mmCIF file of N, CA, C and O in Angstrom:
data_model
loop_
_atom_site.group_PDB
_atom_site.id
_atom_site.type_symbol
_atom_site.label_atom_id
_atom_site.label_comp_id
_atom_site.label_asym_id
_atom_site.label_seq_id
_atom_site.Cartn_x
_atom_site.Cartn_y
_atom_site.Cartn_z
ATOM 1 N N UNK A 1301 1.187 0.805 21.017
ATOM 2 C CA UNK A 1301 0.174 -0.103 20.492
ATOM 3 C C UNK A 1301 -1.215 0.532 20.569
ATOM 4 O O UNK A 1301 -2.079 0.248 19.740
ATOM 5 N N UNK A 1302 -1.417 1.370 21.542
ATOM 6 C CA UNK A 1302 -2.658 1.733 21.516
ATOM 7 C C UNK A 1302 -3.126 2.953 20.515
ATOM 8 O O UNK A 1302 -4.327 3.117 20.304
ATOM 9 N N UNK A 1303 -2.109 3.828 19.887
ATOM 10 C CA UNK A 1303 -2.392 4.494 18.798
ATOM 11 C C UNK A 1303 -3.025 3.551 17.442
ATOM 12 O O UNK A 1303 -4.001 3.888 16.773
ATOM 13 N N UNK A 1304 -1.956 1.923 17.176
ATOM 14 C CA UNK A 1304 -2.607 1.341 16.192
ATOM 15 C C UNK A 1304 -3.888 0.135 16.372
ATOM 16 O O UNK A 1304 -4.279 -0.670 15.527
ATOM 17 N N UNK A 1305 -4.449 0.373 18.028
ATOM 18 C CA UNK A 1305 -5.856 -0.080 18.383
ATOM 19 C C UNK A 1305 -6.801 1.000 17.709
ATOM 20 O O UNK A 1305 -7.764 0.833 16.961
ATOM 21 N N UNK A 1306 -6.380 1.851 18.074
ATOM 22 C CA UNK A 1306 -7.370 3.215 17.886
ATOM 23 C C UNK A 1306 -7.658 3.298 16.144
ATOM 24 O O UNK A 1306 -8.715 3.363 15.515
ATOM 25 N N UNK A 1307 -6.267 3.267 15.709
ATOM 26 C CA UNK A 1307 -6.419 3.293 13.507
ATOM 27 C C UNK A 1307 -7.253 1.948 13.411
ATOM 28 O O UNK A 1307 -8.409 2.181 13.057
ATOM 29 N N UNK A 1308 -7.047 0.902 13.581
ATOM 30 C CA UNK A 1308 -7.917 0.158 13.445
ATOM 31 C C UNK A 1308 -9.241 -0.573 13.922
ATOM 32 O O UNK A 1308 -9.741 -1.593 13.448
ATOM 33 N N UNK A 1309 -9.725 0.286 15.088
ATOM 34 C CA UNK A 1309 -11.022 0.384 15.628
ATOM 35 C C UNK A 1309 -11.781 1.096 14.592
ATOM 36 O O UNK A 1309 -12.766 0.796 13.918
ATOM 37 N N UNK A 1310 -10.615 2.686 14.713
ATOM 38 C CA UNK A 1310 -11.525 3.595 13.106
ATOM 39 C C UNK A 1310 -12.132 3.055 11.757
ATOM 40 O O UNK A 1310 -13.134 3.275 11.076
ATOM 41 N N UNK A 1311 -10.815 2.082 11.703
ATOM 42 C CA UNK A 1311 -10.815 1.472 10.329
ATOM 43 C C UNK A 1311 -11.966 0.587 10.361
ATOM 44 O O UNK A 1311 -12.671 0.763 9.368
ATOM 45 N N UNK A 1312 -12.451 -0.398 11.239
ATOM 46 C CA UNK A 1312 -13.501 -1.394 11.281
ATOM 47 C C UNK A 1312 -14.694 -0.419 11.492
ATOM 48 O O UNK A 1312 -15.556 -0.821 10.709
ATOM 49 N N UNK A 1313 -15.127 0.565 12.101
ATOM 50 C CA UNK A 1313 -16.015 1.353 12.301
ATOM 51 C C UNK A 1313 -16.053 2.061 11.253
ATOM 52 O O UNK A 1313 -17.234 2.403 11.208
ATOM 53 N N UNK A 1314 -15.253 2.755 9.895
ATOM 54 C CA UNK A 1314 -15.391 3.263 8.808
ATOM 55 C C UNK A 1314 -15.827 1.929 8.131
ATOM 56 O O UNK A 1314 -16.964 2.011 7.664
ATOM 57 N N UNK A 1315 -15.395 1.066 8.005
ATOM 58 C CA UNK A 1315 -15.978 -0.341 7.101
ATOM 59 C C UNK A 1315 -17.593 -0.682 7.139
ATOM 60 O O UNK A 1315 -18.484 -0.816 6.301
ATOM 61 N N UNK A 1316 -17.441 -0.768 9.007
ATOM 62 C CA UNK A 1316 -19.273 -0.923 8.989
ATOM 63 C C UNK A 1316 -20.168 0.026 8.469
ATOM 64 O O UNK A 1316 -21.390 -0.122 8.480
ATOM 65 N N UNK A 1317 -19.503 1.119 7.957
ATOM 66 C CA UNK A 1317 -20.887 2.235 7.905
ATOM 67 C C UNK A 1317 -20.747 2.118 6.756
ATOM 68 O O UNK A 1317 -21.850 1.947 6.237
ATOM 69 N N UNK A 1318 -19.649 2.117 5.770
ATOM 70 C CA UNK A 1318 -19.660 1.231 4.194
ATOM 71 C C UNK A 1318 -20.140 -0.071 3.792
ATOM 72 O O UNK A 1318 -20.188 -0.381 2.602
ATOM 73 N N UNK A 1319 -20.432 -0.709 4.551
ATOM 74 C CA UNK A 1319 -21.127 -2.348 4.596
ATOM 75 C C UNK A 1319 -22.963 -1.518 4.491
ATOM 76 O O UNK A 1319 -23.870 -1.528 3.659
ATOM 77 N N UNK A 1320 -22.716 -0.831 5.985
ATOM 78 C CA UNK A 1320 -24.459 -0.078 5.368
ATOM 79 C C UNK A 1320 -24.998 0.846 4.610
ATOM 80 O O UNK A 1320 -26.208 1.002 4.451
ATOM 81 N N UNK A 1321 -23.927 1.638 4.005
ATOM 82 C CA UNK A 1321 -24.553 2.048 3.031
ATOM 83 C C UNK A 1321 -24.537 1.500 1.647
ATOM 84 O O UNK A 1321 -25.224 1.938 0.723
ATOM 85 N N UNK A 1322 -23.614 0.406 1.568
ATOM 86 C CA UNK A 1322 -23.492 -0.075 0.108
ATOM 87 C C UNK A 1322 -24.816 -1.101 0.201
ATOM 88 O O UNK A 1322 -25.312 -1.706 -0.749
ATOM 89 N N UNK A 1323 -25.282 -1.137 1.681
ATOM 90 C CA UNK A 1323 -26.357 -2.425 1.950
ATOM 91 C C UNK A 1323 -27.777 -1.524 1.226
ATOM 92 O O UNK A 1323 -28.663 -2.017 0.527
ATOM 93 N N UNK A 1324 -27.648 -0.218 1.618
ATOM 94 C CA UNK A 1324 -28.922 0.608 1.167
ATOM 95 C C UNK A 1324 -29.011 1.007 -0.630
ATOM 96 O O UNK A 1324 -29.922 0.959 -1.457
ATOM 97 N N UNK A 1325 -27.780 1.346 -0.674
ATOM 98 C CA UNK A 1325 -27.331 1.182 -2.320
ATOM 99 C C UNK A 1325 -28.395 0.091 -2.779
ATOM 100 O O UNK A 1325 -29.442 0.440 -3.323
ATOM 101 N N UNK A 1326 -28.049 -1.413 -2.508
ATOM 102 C CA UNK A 1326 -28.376 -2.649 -2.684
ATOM 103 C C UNK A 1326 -30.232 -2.865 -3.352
ATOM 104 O O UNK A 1326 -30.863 -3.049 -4.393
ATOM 105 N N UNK A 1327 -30.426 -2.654 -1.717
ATOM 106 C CA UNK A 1327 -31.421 -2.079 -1.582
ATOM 107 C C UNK A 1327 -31.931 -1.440 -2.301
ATOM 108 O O UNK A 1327 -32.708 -2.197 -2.884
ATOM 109 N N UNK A 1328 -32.068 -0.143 -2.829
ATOM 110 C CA UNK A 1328 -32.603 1.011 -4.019
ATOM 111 C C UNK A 1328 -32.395 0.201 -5.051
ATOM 112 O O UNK A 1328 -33.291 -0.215 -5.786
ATOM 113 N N UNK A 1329 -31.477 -0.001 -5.132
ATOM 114 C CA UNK A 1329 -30.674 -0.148 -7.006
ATOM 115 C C UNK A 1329 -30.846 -1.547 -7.627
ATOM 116 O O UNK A 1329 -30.691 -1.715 -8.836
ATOM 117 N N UNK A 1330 -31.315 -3.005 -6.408
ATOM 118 C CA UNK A 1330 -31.094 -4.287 -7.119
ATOM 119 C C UNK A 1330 -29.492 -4.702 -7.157
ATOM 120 O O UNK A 1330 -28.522 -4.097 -6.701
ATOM 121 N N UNK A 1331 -29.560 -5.796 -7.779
ATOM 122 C CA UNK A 1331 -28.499 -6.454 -7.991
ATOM 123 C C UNK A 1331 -27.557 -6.113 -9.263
ATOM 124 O O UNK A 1331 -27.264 -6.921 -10.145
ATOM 125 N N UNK A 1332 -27.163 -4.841 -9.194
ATOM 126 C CA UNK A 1332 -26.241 -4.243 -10.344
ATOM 127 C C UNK A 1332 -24.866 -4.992 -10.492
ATOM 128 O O UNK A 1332 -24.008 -5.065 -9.613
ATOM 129 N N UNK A 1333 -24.810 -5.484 -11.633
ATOM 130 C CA UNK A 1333 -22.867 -5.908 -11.647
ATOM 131 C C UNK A 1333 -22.238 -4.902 -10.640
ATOM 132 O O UNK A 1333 -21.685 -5.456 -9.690
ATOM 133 N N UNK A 1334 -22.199 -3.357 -10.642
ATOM 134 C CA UNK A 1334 -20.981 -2.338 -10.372
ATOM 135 C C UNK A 1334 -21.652 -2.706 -8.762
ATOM 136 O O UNK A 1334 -20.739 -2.933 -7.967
ATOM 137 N N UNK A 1335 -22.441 -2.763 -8.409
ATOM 138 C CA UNK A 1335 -22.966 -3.424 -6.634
ATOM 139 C C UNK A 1335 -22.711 -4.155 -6.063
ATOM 140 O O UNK A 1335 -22.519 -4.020 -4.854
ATOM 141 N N UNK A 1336 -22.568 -5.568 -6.882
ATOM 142 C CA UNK A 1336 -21.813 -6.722 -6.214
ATOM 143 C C UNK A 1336 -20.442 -6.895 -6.039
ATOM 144 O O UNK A 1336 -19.871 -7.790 -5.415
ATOM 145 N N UNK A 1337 -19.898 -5.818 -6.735
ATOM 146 C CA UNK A 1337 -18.266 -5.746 -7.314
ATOM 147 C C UNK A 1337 -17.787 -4.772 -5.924
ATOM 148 O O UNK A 1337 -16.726 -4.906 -5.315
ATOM 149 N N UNK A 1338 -18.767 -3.872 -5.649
ATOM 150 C CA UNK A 1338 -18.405 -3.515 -4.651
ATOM 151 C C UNK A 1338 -18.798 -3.988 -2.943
ATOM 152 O O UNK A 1338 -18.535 -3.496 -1.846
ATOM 153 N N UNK A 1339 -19.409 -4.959 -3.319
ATOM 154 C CA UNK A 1339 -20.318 -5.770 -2.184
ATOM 155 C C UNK A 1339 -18.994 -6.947 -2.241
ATOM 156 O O UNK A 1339 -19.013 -7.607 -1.202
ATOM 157 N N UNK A 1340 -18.073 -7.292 -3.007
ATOM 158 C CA UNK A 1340 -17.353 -8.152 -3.067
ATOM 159 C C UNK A 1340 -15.688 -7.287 -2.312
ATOM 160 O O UNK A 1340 -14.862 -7.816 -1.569
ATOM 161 N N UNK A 1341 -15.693 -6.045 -2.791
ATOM 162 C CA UNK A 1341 -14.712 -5.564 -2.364
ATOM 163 C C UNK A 1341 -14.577 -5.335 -1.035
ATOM 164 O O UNK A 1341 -13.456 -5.362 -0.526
ATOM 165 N N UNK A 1342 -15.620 -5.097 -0.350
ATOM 166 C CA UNK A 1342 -16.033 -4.830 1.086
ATOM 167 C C UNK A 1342 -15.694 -5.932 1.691
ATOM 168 O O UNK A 1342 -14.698 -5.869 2.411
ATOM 169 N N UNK A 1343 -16.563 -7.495 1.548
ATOM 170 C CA UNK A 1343 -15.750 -8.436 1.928
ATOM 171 C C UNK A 1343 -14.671 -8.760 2.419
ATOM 172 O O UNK A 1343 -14.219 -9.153 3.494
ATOM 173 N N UNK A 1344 -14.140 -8.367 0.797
ATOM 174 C CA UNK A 1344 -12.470 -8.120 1.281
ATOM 175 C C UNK A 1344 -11.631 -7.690 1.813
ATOM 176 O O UNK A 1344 -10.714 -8.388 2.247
ATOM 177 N N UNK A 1345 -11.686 -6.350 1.948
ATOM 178 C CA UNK A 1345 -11.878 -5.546 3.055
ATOM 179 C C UNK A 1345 -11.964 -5.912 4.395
ATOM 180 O O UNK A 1345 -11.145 -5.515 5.223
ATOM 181 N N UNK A 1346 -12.738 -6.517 4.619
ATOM 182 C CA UNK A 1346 -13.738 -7.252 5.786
ATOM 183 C C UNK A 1346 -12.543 -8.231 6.283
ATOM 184 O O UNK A 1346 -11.637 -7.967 7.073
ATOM 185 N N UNK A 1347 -12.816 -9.489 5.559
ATOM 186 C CA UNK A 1347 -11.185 -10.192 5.784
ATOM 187 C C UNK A 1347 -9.872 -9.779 6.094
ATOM 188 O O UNK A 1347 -9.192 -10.133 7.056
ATOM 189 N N UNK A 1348 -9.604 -9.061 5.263
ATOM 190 C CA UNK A 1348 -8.002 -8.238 5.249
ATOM 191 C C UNK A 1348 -7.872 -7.893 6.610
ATOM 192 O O UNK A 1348 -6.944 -8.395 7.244
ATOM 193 N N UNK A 1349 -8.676 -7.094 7.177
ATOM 194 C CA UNK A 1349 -9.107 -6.171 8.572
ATOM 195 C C UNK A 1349 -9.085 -7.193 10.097
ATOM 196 O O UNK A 1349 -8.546 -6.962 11.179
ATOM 197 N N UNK A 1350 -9.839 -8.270 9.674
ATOM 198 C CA UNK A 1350 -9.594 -9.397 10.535
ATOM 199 C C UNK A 1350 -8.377 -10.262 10.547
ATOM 200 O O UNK A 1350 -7.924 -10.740 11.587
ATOM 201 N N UNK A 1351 -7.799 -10.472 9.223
ATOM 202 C CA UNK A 1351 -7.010 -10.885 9.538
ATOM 203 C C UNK A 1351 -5.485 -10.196 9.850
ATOM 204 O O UNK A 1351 -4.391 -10.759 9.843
ATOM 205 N N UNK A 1352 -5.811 -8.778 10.127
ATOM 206 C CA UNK A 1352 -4.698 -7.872 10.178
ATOM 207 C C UNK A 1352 -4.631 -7.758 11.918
ATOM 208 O O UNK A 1352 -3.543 -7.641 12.483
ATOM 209 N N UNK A 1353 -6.177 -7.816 12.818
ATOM 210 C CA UNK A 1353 -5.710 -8.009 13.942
ATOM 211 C C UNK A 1353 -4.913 -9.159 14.433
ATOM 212 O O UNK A 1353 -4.019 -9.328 15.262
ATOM 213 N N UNK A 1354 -5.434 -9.717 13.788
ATOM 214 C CA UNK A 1354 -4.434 -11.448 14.569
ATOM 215 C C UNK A 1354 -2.376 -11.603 14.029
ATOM 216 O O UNK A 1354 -1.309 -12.146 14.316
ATOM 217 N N UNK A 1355 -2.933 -10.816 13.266
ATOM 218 C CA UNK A 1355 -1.192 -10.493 12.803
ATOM 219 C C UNK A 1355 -0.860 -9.329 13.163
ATOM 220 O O UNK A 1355 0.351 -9.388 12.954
ATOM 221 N N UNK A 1356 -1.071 -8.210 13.591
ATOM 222 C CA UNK A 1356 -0.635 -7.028 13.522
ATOM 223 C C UNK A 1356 0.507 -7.305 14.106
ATOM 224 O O UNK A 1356 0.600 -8.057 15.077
ATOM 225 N N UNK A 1357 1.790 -6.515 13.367
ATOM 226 C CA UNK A 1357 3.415 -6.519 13.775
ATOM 227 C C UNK A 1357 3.154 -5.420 14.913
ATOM 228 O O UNK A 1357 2.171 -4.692 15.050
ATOM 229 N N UNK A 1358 4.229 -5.504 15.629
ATOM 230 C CA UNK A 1358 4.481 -4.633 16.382
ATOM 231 C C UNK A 1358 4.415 -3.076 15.987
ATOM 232 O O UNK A 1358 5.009 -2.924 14.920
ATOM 233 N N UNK A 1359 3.986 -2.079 16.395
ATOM 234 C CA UNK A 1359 4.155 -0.963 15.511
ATOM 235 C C UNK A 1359 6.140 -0.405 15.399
ATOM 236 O O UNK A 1359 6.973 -0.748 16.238
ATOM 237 N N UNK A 1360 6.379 0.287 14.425
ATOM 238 C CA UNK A 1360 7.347 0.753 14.832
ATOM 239 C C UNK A 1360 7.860 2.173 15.446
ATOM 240 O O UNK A 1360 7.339 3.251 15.158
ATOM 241 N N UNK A 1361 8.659 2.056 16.090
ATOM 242 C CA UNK A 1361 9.137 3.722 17.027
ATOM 243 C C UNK A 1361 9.449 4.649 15.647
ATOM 244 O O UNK A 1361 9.718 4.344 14.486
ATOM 245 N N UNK A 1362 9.292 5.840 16.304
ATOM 246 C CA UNK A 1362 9.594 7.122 15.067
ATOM 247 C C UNK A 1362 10.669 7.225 14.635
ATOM 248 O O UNK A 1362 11.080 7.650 13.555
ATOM 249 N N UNK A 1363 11.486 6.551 16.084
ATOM 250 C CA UNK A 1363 13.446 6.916 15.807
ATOM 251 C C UNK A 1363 13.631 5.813 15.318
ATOM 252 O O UNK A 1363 14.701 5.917 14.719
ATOM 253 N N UNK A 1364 13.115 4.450 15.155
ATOM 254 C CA UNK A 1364 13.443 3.342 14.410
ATOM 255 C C UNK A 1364 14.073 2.965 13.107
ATOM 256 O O UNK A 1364 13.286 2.270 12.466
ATOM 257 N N UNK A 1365 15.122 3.152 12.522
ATOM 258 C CA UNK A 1365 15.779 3.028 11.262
ATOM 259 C C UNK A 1365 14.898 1.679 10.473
ATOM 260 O O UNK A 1365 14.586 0.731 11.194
ATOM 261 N N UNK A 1366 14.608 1.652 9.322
ATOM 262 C CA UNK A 1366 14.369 0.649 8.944
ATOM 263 C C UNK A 1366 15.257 -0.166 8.307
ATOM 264 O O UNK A 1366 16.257 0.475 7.984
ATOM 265 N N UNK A 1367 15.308 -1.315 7.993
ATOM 266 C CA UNK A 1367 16.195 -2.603 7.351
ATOM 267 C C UNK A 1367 16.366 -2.091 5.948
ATOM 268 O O UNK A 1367 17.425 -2.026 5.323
ATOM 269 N N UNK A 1368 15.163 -1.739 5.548
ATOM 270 C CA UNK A 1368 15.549 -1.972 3.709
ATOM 271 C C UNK A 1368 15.634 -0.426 3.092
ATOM 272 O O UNK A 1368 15.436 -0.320 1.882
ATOM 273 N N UNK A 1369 15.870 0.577 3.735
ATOM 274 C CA UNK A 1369 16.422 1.758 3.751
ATOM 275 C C UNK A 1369 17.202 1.864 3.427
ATOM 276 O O UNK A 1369 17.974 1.444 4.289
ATOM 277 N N UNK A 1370 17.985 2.356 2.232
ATOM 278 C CA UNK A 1370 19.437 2.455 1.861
ATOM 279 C C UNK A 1370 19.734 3.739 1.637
ATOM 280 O O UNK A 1370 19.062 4.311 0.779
ATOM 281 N N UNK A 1371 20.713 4.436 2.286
ATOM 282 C CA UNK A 1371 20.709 5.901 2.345
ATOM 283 C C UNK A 1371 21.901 5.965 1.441
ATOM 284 O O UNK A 1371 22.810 5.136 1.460
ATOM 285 N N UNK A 1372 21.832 7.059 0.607
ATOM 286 C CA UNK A 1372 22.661 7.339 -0.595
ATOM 287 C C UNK A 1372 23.473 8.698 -0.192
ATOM 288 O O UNK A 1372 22.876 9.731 0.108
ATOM 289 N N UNK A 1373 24.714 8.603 -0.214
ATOM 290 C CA UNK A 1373 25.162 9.772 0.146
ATOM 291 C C UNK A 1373 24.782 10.766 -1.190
ATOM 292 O O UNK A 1373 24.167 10.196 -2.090
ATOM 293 N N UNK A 1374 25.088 12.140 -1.375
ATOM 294 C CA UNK A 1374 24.938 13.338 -2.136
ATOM 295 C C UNK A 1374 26.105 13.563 -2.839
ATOM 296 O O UNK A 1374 26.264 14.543 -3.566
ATOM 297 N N UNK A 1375 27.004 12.619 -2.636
ATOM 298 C CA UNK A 1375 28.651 13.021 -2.827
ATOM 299 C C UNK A 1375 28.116 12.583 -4.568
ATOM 300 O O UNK A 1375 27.020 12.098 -4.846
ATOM 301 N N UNK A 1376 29.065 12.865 -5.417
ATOM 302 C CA UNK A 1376 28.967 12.709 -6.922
ATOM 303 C C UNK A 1376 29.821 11.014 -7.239
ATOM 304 O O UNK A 1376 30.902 10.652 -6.774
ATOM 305 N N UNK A 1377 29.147 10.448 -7.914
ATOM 306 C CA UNK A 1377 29.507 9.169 -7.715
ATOM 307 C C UNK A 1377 30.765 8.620 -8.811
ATOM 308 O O UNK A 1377 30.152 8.740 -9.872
ATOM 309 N N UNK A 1378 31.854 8.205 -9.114
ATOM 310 C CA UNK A 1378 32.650 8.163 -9.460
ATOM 311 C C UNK A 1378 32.323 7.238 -11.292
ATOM 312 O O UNK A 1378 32.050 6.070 -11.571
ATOM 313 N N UNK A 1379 32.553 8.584 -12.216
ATOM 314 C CA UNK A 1379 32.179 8.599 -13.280
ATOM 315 C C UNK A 1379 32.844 6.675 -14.039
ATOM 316 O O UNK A 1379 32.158 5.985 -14.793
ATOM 317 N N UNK A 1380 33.831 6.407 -13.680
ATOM 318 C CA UNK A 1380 34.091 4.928 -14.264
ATOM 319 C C UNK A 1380 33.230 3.993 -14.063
ATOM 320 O O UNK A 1380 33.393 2.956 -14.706
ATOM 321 N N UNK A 1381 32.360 4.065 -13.354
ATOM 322 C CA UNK A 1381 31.554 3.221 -12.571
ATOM 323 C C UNK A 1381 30.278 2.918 -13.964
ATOM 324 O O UNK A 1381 29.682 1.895 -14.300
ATOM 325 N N UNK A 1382 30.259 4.023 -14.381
ATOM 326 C CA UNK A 1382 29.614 4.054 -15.752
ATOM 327 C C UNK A 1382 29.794 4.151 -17.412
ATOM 328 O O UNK A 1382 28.971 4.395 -18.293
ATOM 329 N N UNK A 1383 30.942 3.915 -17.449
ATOM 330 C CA UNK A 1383 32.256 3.723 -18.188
ATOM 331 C C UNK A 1383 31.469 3.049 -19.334
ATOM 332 O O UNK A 1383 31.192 3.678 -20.355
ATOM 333 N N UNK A 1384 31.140 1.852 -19.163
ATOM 334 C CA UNK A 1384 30.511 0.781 -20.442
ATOM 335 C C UNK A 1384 28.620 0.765 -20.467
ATOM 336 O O UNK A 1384 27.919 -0.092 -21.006
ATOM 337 N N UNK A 1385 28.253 1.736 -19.865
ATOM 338 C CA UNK A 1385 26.334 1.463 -20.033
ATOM 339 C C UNK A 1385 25.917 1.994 -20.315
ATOM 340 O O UNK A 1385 26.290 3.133 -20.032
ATOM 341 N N UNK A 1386 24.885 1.885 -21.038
ATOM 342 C CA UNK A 1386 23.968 2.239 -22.283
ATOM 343 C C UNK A 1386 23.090 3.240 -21.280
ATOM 344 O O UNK A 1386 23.126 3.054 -20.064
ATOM 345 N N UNK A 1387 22.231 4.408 -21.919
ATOM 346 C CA UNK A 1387 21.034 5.207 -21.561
ATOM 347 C C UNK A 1387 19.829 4.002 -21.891
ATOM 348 O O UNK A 1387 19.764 3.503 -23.014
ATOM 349 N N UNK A 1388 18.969 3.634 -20.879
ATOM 350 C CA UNK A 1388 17.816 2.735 -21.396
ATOM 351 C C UNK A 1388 16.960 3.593 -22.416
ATOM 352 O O UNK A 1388 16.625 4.757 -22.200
ATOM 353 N N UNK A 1389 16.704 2.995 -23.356
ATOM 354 C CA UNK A 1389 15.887 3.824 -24.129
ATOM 355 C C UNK A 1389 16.423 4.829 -25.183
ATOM 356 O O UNK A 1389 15.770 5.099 -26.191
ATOM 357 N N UNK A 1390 17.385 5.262 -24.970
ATOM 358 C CA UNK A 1390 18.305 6.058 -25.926
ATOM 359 C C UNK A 1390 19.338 5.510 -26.494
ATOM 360 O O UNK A 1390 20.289 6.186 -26.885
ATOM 361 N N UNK A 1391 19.288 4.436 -26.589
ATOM 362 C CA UNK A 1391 20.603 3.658 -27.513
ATOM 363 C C UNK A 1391 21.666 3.969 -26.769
ATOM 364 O O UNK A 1391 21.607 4.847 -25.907
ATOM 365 N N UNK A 1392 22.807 3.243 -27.040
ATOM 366 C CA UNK A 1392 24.234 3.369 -26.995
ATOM 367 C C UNK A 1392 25.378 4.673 -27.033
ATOM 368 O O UNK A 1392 25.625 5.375 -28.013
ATOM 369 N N UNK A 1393 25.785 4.739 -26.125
ATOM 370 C CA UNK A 1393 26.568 5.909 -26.346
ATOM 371 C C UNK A 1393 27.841 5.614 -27.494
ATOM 372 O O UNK A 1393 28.483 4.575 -27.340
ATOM 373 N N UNK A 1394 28.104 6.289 -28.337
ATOM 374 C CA UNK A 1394 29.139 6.340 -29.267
ATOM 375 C C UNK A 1394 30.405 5.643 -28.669
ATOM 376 O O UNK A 1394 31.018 6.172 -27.742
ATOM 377 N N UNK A 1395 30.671 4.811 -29.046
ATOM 378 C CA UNK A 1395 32.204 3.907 -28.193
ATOM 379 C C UNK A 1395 33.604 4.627 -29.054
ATOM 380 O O UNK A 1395 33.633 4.774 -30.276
ATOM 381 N N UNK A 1396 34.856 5.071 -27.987
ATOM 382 C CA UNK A 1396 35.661 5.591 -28.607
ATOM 383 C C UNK A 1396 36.751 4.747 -28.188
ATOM 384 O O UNK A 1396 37.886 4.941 -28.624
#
């Protein structure tokens, strides 16, 4: 856990120094559409970040298999299996 304290300490400490410089942007440039768009994205940002501490999952271990991992063997897959289906995009194979 304390490796993903540390990514997201970084992460809130990279945000604030983007909050001040888009604040100095602001500043120089006025109220540009492409300024607020990014004064809006930051926000978001902003949120996402907060609300990622109060949820953060557990991290996972390196040796950890995941659930939705589906490992495909290399073996050649048994040609009937494809017997009746079309190439997407290339039409129909000739039916004999």
């Amino acid at each position: 856990m304390a490796s993903t304290t540390t990514e997201l300490a970084e992460f809130q400490r990279v945000l604030a120094q983007l909050k001040s410089s888009a604040g100095a942007l602001r500043q120089r440039y006025g109220d540009a559409a492409a300024l607020r768009r990014i004064h809006n994205d930051i926000e978001r940002l902003d949120i996402d970040a907060a609300e990622l501490v109060t949820e953060l999952p557990a991290p996972r271990r390196s040796d950890e298999t995941r659930d939705d991992v589906v490992i495909v063997p290399d073996t050649p897959y048994d040609s009937s299996l494809w017997q009746d289906a079309d190439d997407e995009g290339l039409g129909g194979h000739p039916r004999r």
